[in-house]
mmCIF file of C-alpha atoms in Angstrom:
data_model
loop_
_atom_site.group_PDB
_atom_site.id
_atom_site.type_symbol
_atom_site.label_atom_id
_atom_site.label_comp_id
_atom_site.label_asym_id
_atom_site.label_seq_id
_atom_site.Cartn_x
_atom_site.Cartn_y
_atom_site.Cartn_z
ATOM 1 C CA MET V 1 -3.022 -13.139 6.247
ATOM 2 C CA SER V 2 -1.905 -14.024 2.800
ATOM 3 C CA TYR V 3 -1.603 -12.270 -0.489
ATOM 4 C CA ASN V 4 -1.647 -13.348 -4.217
ATOM 5 C CA LEU V 5 0.671 -10.889 -5.633
ATOM 6 C CA ILE V 6 4.183 -11.444 -4.903
ATOM 7 C CA PRO V 7 6.834 -8.732 -5.294
ATOM 8 C CA ASN V 8 9.751 -9.262 -7.561
ATOM 9 C CA TYR V 9 12.407 -8.706 -4.856
ATOM 10 C CA ASP V 10 15.974 -7.849 -5.952
ATOM 11 C CA ILE V 11 19.124 -9.575 -5.414
ATOM 12 C CA ASN V 12 19.490 -8.733 -1.766
ATOM 13 C CA GLY V 13 15.682 -9.950 -1.182
ATOM 14 C CA LEU V 14 14.443 -6.400 -0.857
ATOM 15 C CA VAL V 15 11.817 -4.211 -2.522
ATOM 16 C CA PRO V 16 11.758 -0.386 -2.189
ATOM 17 C CA ALA V 17 8.596 0.941 -0.343
ATOM 18 C CA ILE V 18 7.372 4.231 -1.112
ATOM 19 C CA ILE V 19 5.161 5.382 2.158
ATOM 20 C CA GLN V 20 2.633 7.990 1.298
ATOM 21 C CA ASP V 21 0.192 9.809 3.787
ATOM 22 C CA ALA V 22 -3.458 8.272 3.021
ATOM 23 C CA ASP V 23 -5.028 11.747 3.715
ATOM 24 C CA THR V 24 -2.516 14.529 2.872
ATOM 25 C CA HIS V 25 -1.047 12.405 0.004
ATOM 26 C CA GLN V 26 2.508 13.665 0.988
ATOM 27 C CA VAL V 27 5.116 11.209 0.453
ATOM 28 C CA LEU V 28 6.766 10.606 3.752
ATOM 29 C CA MET V 29 9.683 8.391 3.191
ATOM 30 C CA LEU V 30 11.171 5.474 1.153
ATOM 31 C CA GLY V 31 12.150 2.139 3.012
ATOM 32 C CA TYR V 32 12.983 -1.130 2.069
ATOM 33 C CA MET V 33 10.933 -4.469 2.875
ATOM 34 C CA ASN V 34 12.067 -8.032 2.631
ATOM 35 C CA ALA V 35 9.520 -10.791 2.478
ATOM 36 C CA GLU V 36 9.249 -11.025 6.530
ATOM 37 C CA SER V 37 9.010 -7.235 7.029
ATOM 38 C CA LEU V 38 6.196 -7.253 4.192
ATOM 39 C CA GLN V 39 4.453 -10.058 5.850
ATOM 40 C CA LYS V 40 4.713 -8.209 9.454
ATOM 41 C CA THR V 41 3.413 -5.145 7.744
ATOM 42 C CA ILE V 42 0.415 -7.098 6.407
ATOM 43 C CA ASP V 43 -0.167 -9.081 9.685
ATOM 44 C CA THR V 44 -0.018 -6.042 12.085
ATOM 45 C CA GLY V 45 -1.287 -3.324 9.976
ATOM 46 C CA GLN V 46 2.025 -1.309 11.036
ATOM 47 C CA THR V 47 4.994 -0.412 8.842
ATOM 48 C CA TYR V 48 8.071 -2.943 9.016
ATOM 49 C CA PHE V 49 11.274 -2.413 7.237
ATOM 50 C CA TRP V 50 14.574 -4.042 6.717
ATOM 51 C CA SER V 51 17.288 -1.860 7.765
ATOM 52 C CA ARG V 52 19.970 -2.056 5.364
ATOM 53 C CA SER V 53 22.610 -0.245 7.679
ATOM 54 C CA ARG V 54 21.784 -2.212 10.942
ATOM 55 C CA LYS V 55 20.852 -5.440 9.043
ATOM 56 C CA VAL V 56 17.803 -5.930 11.169
ATOM 57 C CA LEU V 57 13.865 -5.976 10.957
ATOM 58 C CA TRP V 58 12.655 -2.643 12.067
ATOM 59 C CA HIS V 59 9.207 -1.602 13.303
ATOM 60 C CA LYS V 60 8.840 1.974 12.223
ATOM 61 C CA GLY V 61 8.159 4.077 15.619
ATOM 62 C CA GLU V 62 9.119 1.261 17.833
ATOM 63 C CA THR V 63 11.281 3.956 19.921
ATOM 64 C CA SER V 64 9.889 7.007 18.690
ATOM 65 C CA GLY V 65 6.276 5.955 19.069
ATOM 66 C CA ASN V 66 5.856 7.209 15.379
ATOM 67 C CA THR V 67 3.999 4.291 13.922
ATOM 68 C CA GLN V 68 2.446 4.125 10.610
ATOM 69 C CA GLN V 69 -0.998 2.484 10.527
ATOM 70 C CA VAL V 70 -1.432 0.983 6.953
ATOM 71 C CA THR V 71 -4.609 1.594 4.947
ATOM 72 C CA SER V 72 -3.461 -0.085 1.623
ATOM 73 C CA ILE V 73 -0.543 -1.448 -0.142
ATOM 74 C CA TYR V 74 0.023 -1.197 -3.957
ATOM 75 C CA LEU V 75 2.565 -3.067 -6.054
ATOM 76 C CA ASP V 76 3.569 -1.321 -9.337
ATOM 77 C CA CYS V 77 3.390 -2.864 -12.795
ATOM 78 C CA ASP V 78 6.435 -4.909 -13.052
ATOM 79 C CA CYS V 79 6.080 -5.818 -9.189
ATOM 80 C CA ASP V 80 9.439 -4.410 -8.112
ATOM 81 C CA SER V 81 8.214 -1.415 -5.977
ATOM 82 C CA LEU V 82 5.566 -0.945 -3.520
ATOM 83 C CA LEU V 83 3.318 2.034 -2.485
ATOM 84 C CA VAL V 84 1.978 1.902 0.921
ATOM 85 C CA LEU V 85 -0.698 4.134 2.118
ATOM 86 C CA VAL V 86 -0.625 5.087 5.916
ATOM 87 C CA HIS V 87 -1.844 7.255 8.774
ATOM 88 C CA PRO V 88 1.165 8.328 10.421
ATOM 89 C CA SER V 89 1.117 8.587 14.305
ATOM 90 C CA GLY V 90 3.728 11.588 14.169
ATOM 91 C CA PRO V 91 6.686 12.608 11.939
ATOM 92 C CA ALA V 92 8.160 10.098 9.455
ATOM 93 C CA CYS V 93 11.792 11.554 9.829
ATOM 94 C CA HIS V 94 14.079 10.934 12.678
ATOM 95 C CA THR V 95 15.018 14.698 12.384
ATOM 96 C CA GLY V 96 11.249 15.441 13.331
ATOM 97 C CA ALA V 97 10.207 16.564 9.782
ATOM 98 C CA VAL V 98 6.909 15.421 8.814
ATOM 99 C CA SER V 99 8.649 13.708 5.593
ATOM 100 C CA CYS V 100 12.128 12.696 5.104
ATOM 101 C CA PHE V 101 11.892 14.592 1.587
ATOM 102 C CA PHE V 102 12.654 18.040 3.026
ATOM 103 C CA GLN V 103 15.697 19.025 1.196
ATOM 104 C CA LEU V 104 14.883 20.911 -1.917
ATOM 105 C CA MET V 105 17.507 20.137 -4.425
ATOM 106 C CA GLU V 106 16.239 21.715 -7.650
ATOM 107 C CA ASN V 107 13.233 24.175 -8.438
ATOM 108 C CA GLN V 108 12.543 24.766 -12.006
ATOM 109 C CA MET Z 1 22.813 23.707 -14.233
ATOM 110 C CA SER Z 2 24.624 22.756 -11.040
ATOM 111 C CA TYR Z 3 23.344 21.789 -7.581
ATOM 112 C CA ASN Z 4 24.850 21.515 -4.053
ATOM 113 C CA LEU Z 5 23.165 18.664 -2.665
ATOM 114 C CA ILE Z 6 24.808 15.396 -3.929
ATOM 115 C CA PRO Z 7 22.759 11.963 -3.638
ATOM 116 C CA ASN Z 8 24.477 8.842 -1.804
ATOM 117 C CA TYR Z 9 24.492 6.767 -5.034
ATOM 118 C CA ASP Z 10 24.376 3.017 -4.344
ATOM 119 C CA ILE Z 11 26.925 0.307 -5.280
ATOM 120 C CA ASN Z 12 25.711 0.425 -8.828
ATOM 121 C CA GLY Z 13 25.791 4.329 -8.984
ATOM 122 C CA LEU Z 14 21.903 4.576 -8.794
ATOM 123 C CA VAL Z 15 19.306 6.296 -6.395
ATOM 124 C CA PRO Z 16 15.557 5.544 -6.422
ATOM 125 C CA ALA Z 17 13.309 8.361 -7.894
ATOM 126 C CA ILE Z 18 9.717 8.482 -6.795
ATOM 127 C CA ILE Z 19 7.762 10.410 -9.438
ATOM 128 C CA GLN Z 20 4.775 12.464 -7.912
ATOM 129 C CA ASP Z 21 2.344 14.345 -9.820
ATOM 130 C CA ALA Z 22 2.811 18.054 -8.558
ATOM 131 C CA ASP Z 23 -0.920 18.738 -8.847
ATOM 132 C CA THR Z 24 -2.872 15.723 -7.817
ATOM 133 C CA HIS Z 25 0.072 14.315 -5.543
ATOM 134 C CA GLN Z 26 -0.608 10.971 -7.164
ATOM 135 C CA VAL Z 27 2.484 8.633 -6.938
ATOM 136 C CA LEU Z 28 3.085 8.010 -10.519
ATOM 137 C CA MET Z 29 6.148 5.440 -10.620
ATOM 138 C CA LEU Z 30 9.494 4.715 -9.260
ATOM 139 C CA GLY Z 31 12.708 4.764 -11.418
ATOM 140 C CA TYR Z 32 16.323 5.006 -10.861
ATOM 141 C CA MET Z 33 18.757 7.966 -11.729
ATOM 142 C CA ASN Z 34 22.450 7.718 -11.922
ATOM 143 C CA ALA Z 35 24.381 10.986 -11.980
ATOM 144 C CA GLU Z 36 24.115 11.526 -15.817
ATOM 145 C CA SER Z 37 20.331 10.828 -15.830
ATOM 146 C CA LEU Z 38 19.820 13.275 -12.938
ATOM 147 C CA GLN Z 39 22.032 15.977 -14.605
ATOM 148 C CA LYS Z 40 19.938 15.426 -17.927
ATOM 149 C CA THR Z 41 16.645 15.717 -15.699
ATOM 150 C CA ILE Z 42 17.851 18.970 -14.191
ATOM 151 C CA ASP Z 43 19.418 20.525 -17.513
ATOM 152 C CA THR Z 44 16.324 19.692 -19.687
ATOM 153 C CA GLY Z 45 13.518 19.848 -17.003
ATOM 154 C CA GLN Z 46 12.305 16.500 -18.182
ATOM 155 C CA THR Z 47 12.828 13.193 -16.383
ATOM 156 C CA TYR Z 48 15.473 10.983 -17.497
ATOM 157 C CA PHE Z 49 16.265 7.523 -15.931
ATOM 158 C CA TRP Z 50 18.689 4.638 -16.053
ATOM 159 C CA SER Z 51 17.193 1.363 -17.190
ATOM 160 C CA ARG Z 52 18.335 -1.492 -15.070
ATOM 161 C CA SER Z 53 17.089 -3.971 -17.838
ATOM 162 C CA ARG Z 54 18.142 -2.334 -20.743
ATOM 163 C CA LYS Z 55 21.353 -0.728 -19.282
ATOM 164 C CA VAL Z 56 20.703 2.426 -21.205
ATOM 165 C CA LEU Z 57 19.785 6.160 -20.231
ATOM 166 C CA TRP Z 58 16.036 6.641 -20.893
ATOM 167 C CA HIS Z 59 14.221 9.719 -21.563
ATOM 168 C CA LYS Z 60 10.724 9.005 -20.177
ATOM 169 C CA GLY Z 61 8.348 9.619 -22.946
ATOM 170 C CA GLU Z 62 10.708 9.354 -25.865
ATOM 171 C CA THR Z 63 8.619 6.891 -27.881
ATOM 172 C CA SER Z 64 5.163 7.323 -26.208
ATOM 173 C CA GLY Z 65 5.357 11.204 -26.018
ATOM 174 C CA ASN Z 66 4.357 10.865 -22.220
ATOM 175 C CA THR Z 67 6.995 13.089 -20.898
ATOM 176 C CA GLN Z 68 7.142 14.529 -17.475
ATOM 177 C CA GLN Z 69 7.827 18.341 -16.886
ATOM 178 C CA VAL Z 70 9.951 18.628 -13.647
ATOM 179 C CA THR Z 71 8.738 21.160 -11.037
ATOM 180 C CA SER Z 72 11.037 20.338 -8.140
ATOM 181 C CA ILE Z 73 13.344 17.641 -6.745
ATOM 182 C CA TYR Z 74 13.827 16.786 -3.123
ATOM 183 C CA LEU Z 75 16.445 14.612 -1.561
ATOM 184 C CA ASP Z 76 15.624 12.687 1.421
ATOM 185 C CA CYS Z 77 17.242 13.081 4.978
ATOM 186 C CA ASP Z 78 20.079 10.711 4.290
ATOM 187 C CA CYS Z 79 20.318 11.586 0.571
ATOM 188 C CA ASP Z 80 19.537 8.227 -0.839
ATOM 189 C CA SER Z 81 16.197 8.739 -2.434
ATOM 190 C CA LEU Z 82 14.713 11.406 -4.711
ATOM 191 C CA LEU Z 83 11.128 12.674 -4.843
ATOM 192 C CA VAL Z 84 10.539 14.406 -8.130
ATOM 193 C CA LEU Z 85 7.385 16.326 -8.805
ATOM 194 C CA VAL Z 86 6.174 16.560 -12.289
ATOM 195 C CA HIS Z 87 3.642 17.656 -14.667
ATOM 196 C CA PRO Z 88 3.087 14.683 -16.797
ATOM 197 C CA SER Z 89 1.997 14.691 -20.398
ATOM 198 C CA GLY Z 90 0.350 11.433 -20.076
ATOM 199 C CA PRO Z 91 0.006 8.228 -18.482
ATOM 200 C CA ALA Z 92 3.180 7.141 -16.604
ATOM 201 C CA CYS Z 93 2.884 3.571 -17.000
ATOM 202 C CA HIS Z 94 3.594 1.718 -20.296
ATOM 203 C CA THR Z 95 0.107 -0.101 -19.678
ATOM 204 C CA GLY Z 96 -1.810 3.108 -20.327
ATOM 205 C CA ALA Z 97 -2.528 3.546 -16.513
ATOM 206 C CA VAL Z 98 -1.896 7.012 -15.105
ATOM 207 C CA SER Z 99 0.233 5.497 -12.266
ATOM 208 C CA CYS Z 100 2.034 2.346 -12.379
ATOM 209 C CA PHE Z 101 0.958 1.543 -8.799
ATOM 210 C CA PHE Z 102 -2.727 -0.092 -10.080
ATOM 211 C CA GLN Z 103 -2.221 -3.263 -8.493
ATOM 212 C CA LEU Z 104 -4.244 -3.465 -5.068
ATOM 213 C CA MET Z 105 -2.199 -5.800 -2.918
ATOM 214 C CA GLU Z 106 -3.689 -5.391 0.345
ATOM 215 C CA ASN Z 107 -6.502 -3.424 1.739
ATOM 216 C CA GLN Z 108 -6.646 -2.877 5.784
#
């Protein structure tokens, strides 16, 4: 599948992708996509990322089974961030938490 | 105000910050914070960012009036992204859109 909008990839060829639960609207994680992982995400309907630490394409849930089924992808106004709405098969976080954002830093 | 959790800033001293409406749960924008803008955000209770293009500290809403009142800040599991919940005073986007993520790229 092709698409008309093209992200503005950064100097490393990456764009940050916010992953949000399509039903609960909880923000689950932030990952990075390169052109290949975005294309795989669109083609398969499941999230793929570029692992900056391991420097490999990474299919979310490939070992844990906690894949994320994509419902829609939005690009922001200056085309340098993605918002990906998903139906998750399980927790997003490797710790077992539903969302990676479980550490409360500040409450006002 | 001080805080115990410290973000893992990237090589440019920045961390991506997802801004989400605390009430509607709509994802409004993604900005970047350095240590100074995070501290200003915590101290004032309004969002401050680092503008990568203009290379200046940027108080969201300083010209438009569309400030964002912070309710809480979360750090993700590996401490390299922030999730900031806010009450926005107006649209997040410079185009007048409520959210910067208004360009639908893909629908599955």
